[in-house]
mmCIF file of N, CA and C in Angstrom:
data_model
loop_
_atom_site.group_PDB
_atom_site.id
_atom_site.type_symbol
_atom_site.label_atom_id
_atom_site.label_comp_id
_atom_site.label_asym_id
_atom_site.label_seq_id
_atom_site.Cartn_x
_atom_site.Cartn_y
_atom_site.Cartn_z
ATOM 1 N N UNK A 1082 56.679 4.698 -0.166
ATOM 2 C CA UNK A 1082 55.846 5.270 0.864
ATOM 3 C C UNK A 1082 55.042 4.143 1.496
ATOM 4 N N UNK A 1083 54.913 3.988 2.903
ATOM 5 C CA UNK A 1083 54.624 2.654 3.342
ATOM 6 C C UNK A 1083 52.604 3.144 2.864
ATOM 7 N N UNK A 1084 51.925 2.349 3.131
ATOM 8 C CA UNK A 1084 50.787 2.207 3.637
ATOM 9 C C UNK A 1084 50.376 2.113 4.593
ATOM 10 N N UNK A 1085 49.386 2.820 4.897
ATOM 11 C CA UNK A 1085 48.331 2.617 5.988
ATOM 12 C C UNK A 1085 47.476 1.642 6.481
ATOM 13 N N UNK A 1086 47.232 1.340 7.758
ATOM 14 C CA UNK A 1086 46.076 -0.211 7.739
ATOM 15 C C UNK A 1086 45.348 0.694 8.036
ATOM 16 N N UNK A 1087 43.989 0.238 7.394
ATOM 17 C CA UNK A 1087 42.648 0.834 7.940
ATOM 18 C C UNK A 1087 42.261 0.136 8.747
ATOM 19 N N UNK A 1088 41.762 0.328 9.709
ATOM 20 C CA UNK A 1088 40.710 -0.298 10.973
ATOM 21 C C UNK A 1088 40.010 -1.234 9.818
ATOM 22 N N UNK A 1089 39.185 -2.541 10.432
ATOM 23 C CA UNK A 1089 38.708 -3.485 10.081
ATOM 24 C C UNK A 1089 37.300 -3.014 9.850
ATOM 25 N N UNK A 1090 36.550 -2.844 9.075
ATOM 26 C CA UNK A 1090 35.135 -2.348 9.372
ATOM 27 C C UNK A 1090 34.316 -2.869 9.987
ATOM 28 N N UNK A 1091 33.818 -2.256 11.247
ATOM 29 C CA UNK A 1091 32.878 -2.458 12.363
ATOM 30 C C UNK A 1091 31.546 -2.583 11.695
ATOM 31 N N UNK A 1092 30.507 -3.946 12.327
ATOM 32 C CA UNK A 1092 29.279 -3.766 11.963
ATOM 33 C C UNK A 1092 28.710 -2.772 12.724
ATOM 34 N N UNK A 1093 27.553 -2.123 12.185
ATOM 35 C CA UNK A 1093 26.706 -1.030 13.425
ATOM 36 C C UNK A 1093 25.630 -1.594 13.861
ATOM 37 N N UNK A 1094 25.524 -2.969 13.528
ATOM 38 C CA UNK A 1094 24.083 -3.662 14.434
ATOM 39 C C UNK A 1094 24.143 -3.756 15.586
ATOM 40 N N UNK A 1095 26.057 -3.933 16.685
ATOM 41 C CA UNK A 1095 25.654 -3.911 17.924
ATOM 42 C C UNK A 1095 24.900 -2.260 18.356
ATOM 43 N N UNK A 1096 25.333 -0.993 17.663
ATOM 44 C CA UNK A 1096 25.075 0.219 18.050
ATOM 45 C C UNK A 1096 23.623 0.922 17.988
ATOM 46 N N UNK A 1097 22.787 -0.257 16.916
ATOM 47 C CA UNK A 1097 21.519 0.059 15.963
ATOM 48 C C UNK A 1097 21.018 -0.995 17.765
ATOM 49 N N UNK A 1098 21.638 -1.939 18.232
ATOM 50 C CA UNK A 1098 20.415 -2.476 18.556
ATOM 51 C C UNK A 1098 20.472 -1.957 19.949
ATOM 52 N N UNK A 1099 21.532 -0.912 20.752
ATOM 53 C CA UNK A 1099 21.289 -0.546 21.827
ATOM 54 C C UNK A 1099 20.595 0.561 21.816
ATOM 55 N N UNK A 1100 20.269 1.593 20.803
ATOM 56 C CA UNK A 1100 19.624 2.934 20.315
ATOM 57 C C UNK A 1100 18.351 2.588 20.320
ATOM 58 N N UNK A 1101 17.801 0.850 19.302
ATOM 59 C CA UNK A 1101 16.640 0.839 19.307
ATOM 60 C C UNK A 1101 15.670 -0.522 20.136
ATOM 61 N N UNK A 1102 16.891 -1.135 20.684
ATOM 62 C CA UNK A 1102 16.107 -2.196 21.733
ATOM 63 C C UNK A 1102 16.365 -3.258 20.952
ATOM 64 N N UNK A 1103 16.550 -4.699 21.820
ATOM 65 C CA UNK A 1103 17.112 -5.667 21.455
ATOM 66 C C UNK A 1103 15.828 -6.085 20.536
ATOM 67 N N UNK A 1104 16.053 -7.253 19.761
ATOM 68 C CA UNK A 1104 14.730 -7.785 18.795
ATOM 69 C C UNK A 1104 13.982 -7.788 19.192
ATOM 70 N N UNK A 1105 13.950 -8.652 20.189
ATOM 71 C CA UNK A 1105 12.388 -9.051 21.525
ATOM 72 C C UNK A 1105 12.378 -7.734 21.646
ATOM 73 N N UNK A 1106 12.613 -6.720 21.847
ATOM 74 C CA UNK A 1106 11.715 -5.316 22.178
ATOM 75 C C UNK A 1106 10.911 -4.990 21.347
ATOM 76 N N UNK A 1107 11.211 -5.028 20.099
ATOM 77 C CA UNK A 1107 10.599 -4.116 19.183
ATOM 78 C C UNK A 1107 9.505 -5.369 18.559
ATOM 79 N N UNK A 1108 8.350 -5.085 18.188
ATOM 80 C CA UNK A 1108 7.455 -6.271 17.855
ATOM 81 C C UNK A 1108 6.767 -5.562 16.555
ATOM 82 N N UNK A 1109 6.661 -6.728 15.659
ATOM 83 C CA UNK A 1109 6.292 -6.564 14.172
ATOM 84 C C UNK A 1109 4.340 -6.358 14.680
ATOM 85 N N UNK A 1110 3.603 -6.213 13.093
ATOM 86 C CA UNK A 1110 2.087 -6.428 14.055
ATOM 87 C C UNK A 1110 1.976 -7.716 14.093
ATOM 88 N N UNK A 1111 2.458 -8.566 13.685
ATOM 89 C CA UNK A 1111 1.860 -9.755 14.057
ATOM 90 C C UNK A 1111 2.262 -10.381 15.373
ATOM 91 N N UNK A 1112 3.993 -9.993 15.935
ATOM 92 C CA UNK A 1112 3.847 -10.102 16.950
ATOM 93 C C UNK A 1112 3.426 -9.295 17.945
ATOM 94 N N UNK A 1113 3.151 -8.008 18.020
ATOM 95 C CA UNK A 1113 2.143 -7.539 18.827
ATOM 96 C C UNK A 1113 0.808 -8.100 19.015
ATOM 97 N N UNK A 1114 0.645 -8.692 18.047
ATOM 98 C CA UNK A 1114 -1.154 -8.825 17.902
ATOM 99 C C UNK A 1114 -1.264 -10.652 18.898
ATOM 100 N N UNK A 1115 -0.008 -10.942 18.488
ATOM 101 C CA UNK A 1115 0.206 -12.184 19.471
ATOM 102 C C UNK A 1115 0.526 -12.172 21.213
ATOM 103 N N UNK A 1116 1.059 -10.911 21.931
ATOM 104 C CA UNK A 1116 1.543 -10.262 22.752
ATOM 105 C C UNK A 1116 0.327 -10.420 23.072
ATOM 106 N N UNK A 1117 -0.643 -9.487 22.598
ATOM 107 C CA UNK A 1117 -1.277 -8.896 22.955
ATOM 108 C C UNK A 1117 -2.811 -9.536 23.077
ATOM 109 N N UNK A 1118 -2.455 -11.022 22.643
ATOM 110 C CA UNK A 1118 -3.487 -12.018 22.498
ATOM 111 C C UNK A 1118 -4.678 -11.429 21.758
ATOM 112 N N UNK A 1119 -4.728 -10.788 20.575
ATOM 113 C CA UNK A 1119 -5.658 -10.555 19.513
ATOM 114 C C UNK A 1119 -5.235 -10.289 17.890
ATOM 115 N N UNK A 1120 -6.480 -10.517 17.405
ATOM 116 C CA UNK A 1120 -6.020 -10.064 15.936
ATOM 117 C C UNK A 1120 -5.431 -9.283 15.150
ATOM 118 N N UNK A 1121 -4.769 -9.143 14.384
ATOM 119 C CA UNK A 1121 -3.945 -7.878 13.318
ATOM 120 C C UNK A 1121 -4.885 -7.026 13.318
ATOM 121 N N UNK A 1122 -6.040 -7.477 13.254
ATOM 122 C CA UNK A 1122 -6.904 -6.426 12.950
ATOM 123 C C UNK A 1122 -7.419 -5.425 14.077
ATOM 124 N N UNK A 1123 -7.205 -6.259 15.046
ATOM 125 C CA UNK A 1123 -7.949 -5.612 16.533
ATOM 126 C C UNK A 1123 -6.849 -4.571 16.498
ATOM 127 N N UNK A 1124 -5.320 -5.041 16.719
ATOM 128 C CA UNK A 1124 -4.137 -4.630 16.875
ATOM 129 C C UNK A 1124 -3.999 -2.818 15.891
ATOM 130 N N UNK A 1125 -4.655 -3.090 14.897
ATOM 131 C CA UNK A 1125 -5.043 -2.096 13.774
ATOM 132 C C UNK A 1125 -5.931 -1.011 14.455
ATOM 133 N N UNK A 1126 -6.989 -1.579 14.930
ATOM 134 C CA UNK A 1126 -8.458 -0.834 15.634
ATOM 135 C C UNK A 1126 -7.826 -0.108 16.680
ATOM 136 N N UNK A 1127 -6.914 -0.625 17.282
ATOM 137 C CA UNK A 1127 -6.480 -0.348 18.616
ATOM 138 C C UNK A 1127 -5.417 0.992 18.319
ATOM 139 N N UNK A 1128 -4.920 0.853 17.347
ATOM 140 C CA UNK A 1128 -3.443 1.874 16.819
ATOM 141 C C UNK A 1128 -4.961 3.353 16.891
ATOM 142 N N UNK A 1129 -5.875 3.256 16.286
ATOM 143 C CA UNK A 1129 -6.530 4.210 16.132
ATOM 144 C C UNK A 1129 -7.788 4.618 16.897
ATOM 145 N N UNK A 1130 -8.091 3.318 17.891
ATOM 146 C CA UNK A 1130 -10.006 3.542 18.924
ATOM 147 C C UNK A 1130 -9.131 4.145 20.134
ATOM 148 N N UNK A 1131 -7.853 3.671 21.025
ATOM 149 C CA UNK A 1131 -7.465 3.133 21.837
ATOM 150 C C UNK A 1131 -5.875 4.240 21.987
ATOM 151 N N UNK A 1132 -5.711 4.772 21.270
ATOM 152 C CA UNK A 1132 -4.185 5.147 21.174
ATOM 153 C C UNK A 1132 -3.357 4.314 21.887
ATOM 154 N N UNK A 1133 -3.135 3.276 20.767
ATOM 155 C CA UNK A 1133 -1.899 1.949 21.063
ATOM 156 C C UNK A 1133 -0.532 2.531 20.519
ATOM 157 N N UNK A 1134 0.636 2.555 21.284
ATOM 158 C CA UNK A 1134 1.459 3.552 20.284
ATOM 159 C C UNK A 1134 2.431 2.154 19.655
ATOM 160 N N UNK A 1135 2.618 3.318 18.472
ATOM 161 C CA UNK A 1135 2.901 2.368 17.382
ATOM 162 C C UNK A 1135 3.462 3.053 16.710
ATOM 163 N N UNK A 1136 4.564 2.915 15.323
ATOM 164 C CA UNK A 1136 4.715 3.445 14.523
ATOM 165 C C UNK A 1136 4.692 2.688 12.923
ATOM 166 N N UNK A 1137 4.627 3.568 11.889
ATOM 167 C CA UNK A 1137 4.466 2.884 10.916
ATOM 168 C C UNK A 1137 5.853 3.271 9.869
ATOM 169 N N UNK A 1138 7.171 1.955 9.624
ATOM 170 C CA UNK A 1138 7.875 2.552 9.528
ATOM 171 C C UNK A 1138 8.377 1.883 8.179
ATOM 172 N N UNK A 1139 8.487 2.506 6.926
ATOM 173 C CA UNK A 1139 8.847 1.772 5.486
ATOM 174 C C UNK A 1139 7.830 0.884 5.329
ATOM 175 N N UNK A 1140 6.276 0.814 5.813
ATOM 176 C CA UNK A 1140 5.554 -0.026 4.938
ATOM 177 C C UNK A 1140 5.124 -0.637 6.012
ATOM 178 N N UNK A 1141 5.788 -0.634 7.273
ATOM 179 C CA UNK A 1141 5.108 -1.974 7.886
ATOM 180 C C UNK A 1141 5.236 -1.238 9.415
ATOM 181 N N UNK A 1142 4.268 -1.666 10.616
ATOM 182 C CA UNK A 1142 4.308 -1.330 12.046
ATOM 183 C C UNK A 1142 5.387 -1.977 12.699
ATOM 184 N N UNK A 1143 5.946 -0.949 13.752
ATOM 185 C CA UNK A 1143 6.359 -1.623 14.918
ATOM 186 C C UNK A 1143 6.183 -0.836 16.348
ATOM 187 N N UNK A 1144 6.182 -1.326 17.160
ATOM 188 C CA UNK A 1144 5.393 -1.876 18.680
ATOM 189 C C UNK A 1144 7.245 -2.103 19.580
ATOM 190 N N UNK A 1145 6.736 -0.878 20.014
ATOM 191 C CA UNK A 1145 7.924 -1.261 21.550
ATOM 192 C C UNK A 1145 7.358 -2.114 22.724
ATOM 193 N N UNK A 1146 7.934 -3.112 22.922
ATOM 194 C CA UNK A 1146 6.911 -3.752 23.972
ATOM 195 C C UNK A 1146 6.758 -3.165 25.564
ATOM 196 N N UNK A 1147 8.091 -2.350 25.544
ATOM 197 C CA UNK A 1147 7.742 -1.416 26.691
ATOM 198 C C UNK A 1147 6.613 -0.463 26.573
ATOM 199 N N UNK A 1148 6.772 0.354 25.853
ATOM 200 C CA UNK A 1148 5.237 0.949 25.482
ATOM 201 C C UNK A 1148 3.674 0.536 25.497
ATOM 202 N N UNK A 1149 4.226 -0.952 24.513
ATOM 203 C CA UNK A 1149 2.304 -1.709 24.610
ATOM 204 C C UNK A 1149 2.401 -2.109 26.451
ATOM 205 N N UNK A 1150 3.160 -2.441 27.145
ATOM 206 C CA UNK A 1150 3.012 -2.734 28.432
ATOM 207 C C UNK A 1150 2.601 -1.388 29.255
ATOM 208 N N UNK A 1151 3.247 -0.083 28.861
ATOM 209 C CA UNK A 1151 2.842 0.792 29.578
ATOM 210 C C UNK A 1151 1.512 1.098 29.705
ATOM 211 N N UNK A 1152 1.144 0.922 27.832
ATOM 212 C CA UNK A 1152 -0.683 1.364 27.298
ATOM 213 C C UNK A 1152 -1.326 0.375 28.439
ATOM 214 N N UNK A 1153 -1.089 -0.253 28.571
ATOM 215 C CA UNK A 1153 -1.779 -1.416 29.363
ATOM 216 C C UNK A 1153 -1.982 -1.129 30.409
ATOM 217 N N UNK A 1154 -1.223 -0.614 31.278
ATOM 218 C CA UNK A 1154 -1.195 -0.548 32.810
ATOM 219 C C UNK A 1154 -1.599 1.088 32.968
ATOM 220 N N UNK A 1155 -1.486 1.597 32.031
ATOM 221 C CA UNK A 1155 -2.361 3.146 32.480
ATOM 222 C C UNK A 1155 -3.771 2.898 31.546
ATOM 223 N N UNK A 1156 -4.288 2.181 31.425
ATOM 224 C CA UNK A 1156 -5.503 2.122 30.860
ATOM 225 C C UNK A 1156 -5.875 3.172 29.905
ATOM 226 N N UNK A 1157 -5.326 3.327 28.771
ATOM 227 C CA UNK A 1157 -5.255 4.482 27.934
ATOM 228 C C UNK A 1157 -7.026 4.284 27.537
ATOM 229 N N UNK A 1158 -7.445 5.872 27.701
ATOM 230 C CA UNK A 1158 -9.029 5.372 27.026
ATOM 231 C C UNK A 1158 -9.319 6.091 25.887
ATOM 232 N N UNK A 1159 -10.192 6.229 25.142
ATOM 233 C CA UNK A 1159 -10.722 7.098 23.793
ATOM 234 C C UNK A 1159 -10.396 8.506 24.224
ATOM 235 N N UNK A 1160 -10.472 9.181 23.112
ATOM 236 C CA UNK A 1160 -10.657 10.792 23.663
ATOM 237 C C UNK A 1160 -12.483 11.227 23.579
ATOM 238 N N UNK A 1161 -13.620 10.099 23.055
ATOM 239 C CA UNK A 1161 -14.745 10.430 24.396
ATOM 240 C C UNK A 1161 -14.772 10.052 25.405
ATOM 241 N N UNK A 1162 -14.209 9.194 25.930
ATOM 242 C CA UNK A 1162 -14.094 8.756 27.499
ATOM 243 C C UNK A 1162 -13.353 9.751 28.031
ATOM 244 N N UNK A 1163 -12.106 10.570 27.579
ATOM 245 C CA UNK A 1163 -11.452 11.446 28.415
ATOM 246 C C UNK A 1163 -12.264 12.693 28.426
ATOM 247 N N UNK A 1164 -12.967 12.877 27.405
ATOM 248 C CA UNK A 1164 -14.249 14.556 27.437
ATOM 249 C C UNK A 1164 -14.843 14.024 27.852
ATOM 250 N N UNK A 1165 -15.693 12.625 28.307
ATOM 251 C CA UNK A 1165 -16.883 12.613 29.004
ATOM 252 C C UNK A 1165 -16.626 12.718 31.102
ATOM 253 N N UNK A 1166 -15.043 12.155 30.875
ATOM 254 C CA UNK A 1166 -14.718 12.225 32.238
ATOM 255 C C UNK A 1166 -14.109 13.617 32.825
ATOM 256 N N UNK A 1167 -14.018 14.271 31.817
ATOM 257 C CA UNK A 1167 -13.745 16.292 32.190
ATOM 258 C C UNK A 1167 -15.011 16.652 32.600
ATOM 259 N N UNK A 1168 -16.055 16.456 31.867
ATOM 260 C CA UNK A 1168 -17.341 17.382 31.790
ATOM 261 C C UNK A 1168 -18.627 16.431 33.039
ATOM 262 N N UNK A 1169 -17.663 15.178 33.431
ATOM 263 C CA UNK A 1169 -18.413 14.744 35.130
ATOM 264 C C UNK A 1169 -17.212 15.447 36.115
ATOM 265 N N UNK A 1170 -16.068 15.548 35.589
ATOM 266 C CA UNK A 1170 -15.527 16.509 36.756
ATOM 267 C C UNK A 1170 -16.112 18.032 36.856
ATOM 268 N N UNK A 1171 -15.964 18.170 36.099
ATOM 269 C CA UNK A 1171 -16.308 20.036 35.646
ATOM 270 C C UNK A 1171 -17.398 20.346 36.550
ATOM 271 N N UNK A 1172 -18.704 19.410 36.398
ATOM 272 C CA UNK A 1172 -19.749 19.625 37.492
ATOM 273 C C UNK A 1172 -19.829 19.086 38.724
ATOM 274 N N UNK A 1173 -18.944 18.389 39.103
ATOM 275 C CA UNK A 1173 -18.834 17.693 40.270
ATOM 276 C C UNK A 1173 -19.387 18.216 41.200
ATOM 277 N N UNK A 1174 -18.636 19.680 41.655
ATOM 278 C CA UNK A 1174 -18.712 20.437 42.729
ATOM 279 C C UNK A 1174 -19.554 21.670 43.078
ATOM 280 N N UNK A 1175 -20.515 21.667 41.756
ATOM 281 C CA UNK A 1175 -21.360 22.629 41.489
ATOM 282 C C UNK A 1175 -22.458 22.885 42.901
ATOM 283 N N UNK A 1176 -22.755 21.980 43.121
ATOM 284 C CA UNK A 1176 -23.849 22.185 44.664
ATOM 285 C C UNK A 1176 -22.922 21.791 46.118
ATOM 286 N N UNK A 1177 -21.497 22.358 46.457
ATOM 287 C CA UNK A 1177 -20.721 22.049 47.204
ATOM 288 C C UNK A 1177 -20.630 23.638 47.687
ATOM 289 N N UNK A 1178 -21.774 23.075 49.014
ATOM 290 C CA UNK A 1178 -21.418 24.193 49.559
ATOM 291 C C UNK A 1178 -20.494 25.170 50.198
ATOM 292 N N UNK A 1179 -19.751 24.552 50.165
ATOM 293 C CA UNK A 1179 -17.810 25.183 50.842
ATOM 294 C C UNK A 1179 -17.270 25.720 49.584
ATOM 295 N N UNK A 1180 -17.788 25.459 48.183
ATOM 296 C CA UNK A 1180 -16.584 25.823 47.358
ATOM 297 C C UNK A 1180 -16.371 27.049 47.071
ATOM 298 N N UNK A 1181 -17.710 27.734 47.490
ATOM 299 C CA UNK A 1181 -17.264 29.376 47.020
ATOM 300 C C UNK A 1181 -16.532 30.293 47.719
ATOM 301 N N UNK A 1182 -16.126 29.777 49.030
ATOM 302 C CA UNK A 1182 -15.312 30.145 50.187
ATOM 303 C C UNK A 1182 -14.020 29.385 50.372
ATOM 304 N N UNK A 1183 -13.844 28.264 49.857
ATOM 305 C CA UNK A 1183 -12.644 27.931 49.340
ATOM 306 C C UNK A 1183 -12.153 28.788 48.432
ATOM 307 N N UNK A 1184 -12.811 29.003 47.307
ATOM 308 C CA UNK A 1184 -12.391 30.269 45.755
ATOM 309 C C UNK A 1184 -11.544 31.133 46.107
ATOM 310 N N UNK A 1185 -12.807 31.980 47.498
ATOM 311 C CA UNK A 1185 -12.482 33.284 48.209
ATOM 312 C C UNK A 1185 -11.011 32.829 48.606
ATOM 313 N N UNK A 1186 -10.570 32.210 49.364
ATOM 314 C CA UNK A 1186 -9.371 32.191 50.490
ATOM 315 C C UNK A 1186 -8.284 31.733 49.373
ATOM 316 N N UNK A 1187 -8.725 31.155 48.289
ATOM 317 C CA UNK A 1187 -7.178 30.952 47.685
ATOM 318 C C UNK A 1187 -7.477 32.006 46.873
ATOM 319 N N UNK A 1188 -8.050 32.809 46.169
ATOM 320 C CA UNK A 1188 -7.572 34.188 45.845
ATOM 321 C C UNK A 1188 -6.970 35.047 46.687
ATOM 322 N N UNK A 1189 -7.314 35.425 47.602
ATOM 323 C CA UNK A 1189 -7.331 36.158 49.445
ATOM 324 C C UNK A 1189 -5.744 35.595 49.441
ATOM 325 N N UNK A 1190 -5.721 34.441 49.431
ATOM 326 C CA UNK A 1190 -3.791 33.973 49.614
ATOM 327 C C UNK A 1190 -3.111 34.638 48.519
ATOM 328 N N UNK A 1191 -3.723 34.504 47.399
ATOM 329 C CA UNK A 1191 -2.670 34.970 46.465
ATOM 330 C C UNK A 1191 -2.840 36.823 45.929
ATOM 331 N N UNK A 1192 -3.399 37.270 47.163
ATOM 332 C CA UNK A 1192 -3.517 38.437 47.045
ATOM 333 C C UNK A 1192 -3.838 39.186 45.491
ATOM 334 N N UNK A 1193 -5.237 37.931 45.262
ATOM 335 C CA UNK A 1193 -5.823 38.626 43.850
ATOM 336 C C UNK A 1193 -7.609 39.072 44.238
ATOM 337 N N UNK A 1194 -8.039 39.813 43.520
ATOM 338 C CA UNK A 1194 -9.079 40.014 43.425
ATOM 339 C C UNK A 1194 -10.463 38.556 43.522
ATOM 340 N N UNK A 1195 -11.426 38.546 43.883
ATOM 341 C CA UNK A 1195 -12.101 37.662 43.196
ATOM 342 C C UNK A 1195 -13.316 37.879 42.567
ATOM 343 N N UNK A 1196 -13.397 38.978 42.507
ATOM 344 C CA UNK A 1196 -13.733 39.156 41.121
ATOM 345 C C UNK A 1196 -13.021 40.569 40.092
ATOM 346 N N UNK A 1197 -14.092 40.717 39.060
ATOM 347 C CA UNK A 1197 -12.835 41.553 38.146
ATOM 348 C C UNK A 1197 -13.197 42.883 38.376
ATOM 349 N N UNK A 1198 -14.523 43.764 39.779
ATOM 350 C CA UNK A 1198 -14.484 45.411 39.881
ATOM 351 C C UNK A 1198 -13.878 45.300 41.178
ATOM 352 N N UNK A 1199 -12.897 44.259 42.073
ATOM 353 C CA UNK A 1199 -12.364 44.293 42.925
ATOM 354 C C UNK A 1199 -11.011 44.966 42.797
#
């Protein structure tokens, strides 16, 4: 009975590295913290003051550098900076005298009540 050839066994590092980004993409913390021109430790502060995204994966971080570039350019801020900047919107418009007649006309459009014995 003849034998079979098996296919040669394929490595899966070219397939691992198009799924997860070439080396230079993915950054250890130390090279993030070098990227990013600060300390492991800042780099640390930052995973948690700052929402730096990051993951923590078998023991140790890694850092998509597309990501730390994105954090960067949308200026990610605390979540008190994002409640303190709701609650200066929230009152913004409180002494705006047009707004209660604005209210009126986009209820009036959407053919709802504006208020609730209407």
């Amino acid at each position: 009975m003849p034998t079979k050839k098996r296919p040669a066994p394929q490595s899966i590092a070219p397939a691992l590295a198009a799924a997860n980004g070439s080396v230079s993409e993915v950054f250890t913390l130390a090279e993030a913290a070098a990227f990013l021109r600060v300390s492991e430790a800042n780099v640390i502060d930052l995973l948690h003051s700052q929402n730096l995204p990051g993951r923590f994966i078998g023991g140790e971080w890694r850092f998509l550098k597309a990501a730390i570039q994105q954090w960067l350019s949308t200026g990610s801020s605390t979540p008190e900076a994002r409640k303190e900047a709701q609650l200066a919107l929230a009152g913004k418009y409180k002494d705006d005298p047009d707004l209660m007649n604005i209210c009126a006309e986009a209820y009036r459009q959407r053919d709802r009540p504006t208020s609730e014995g209407e």
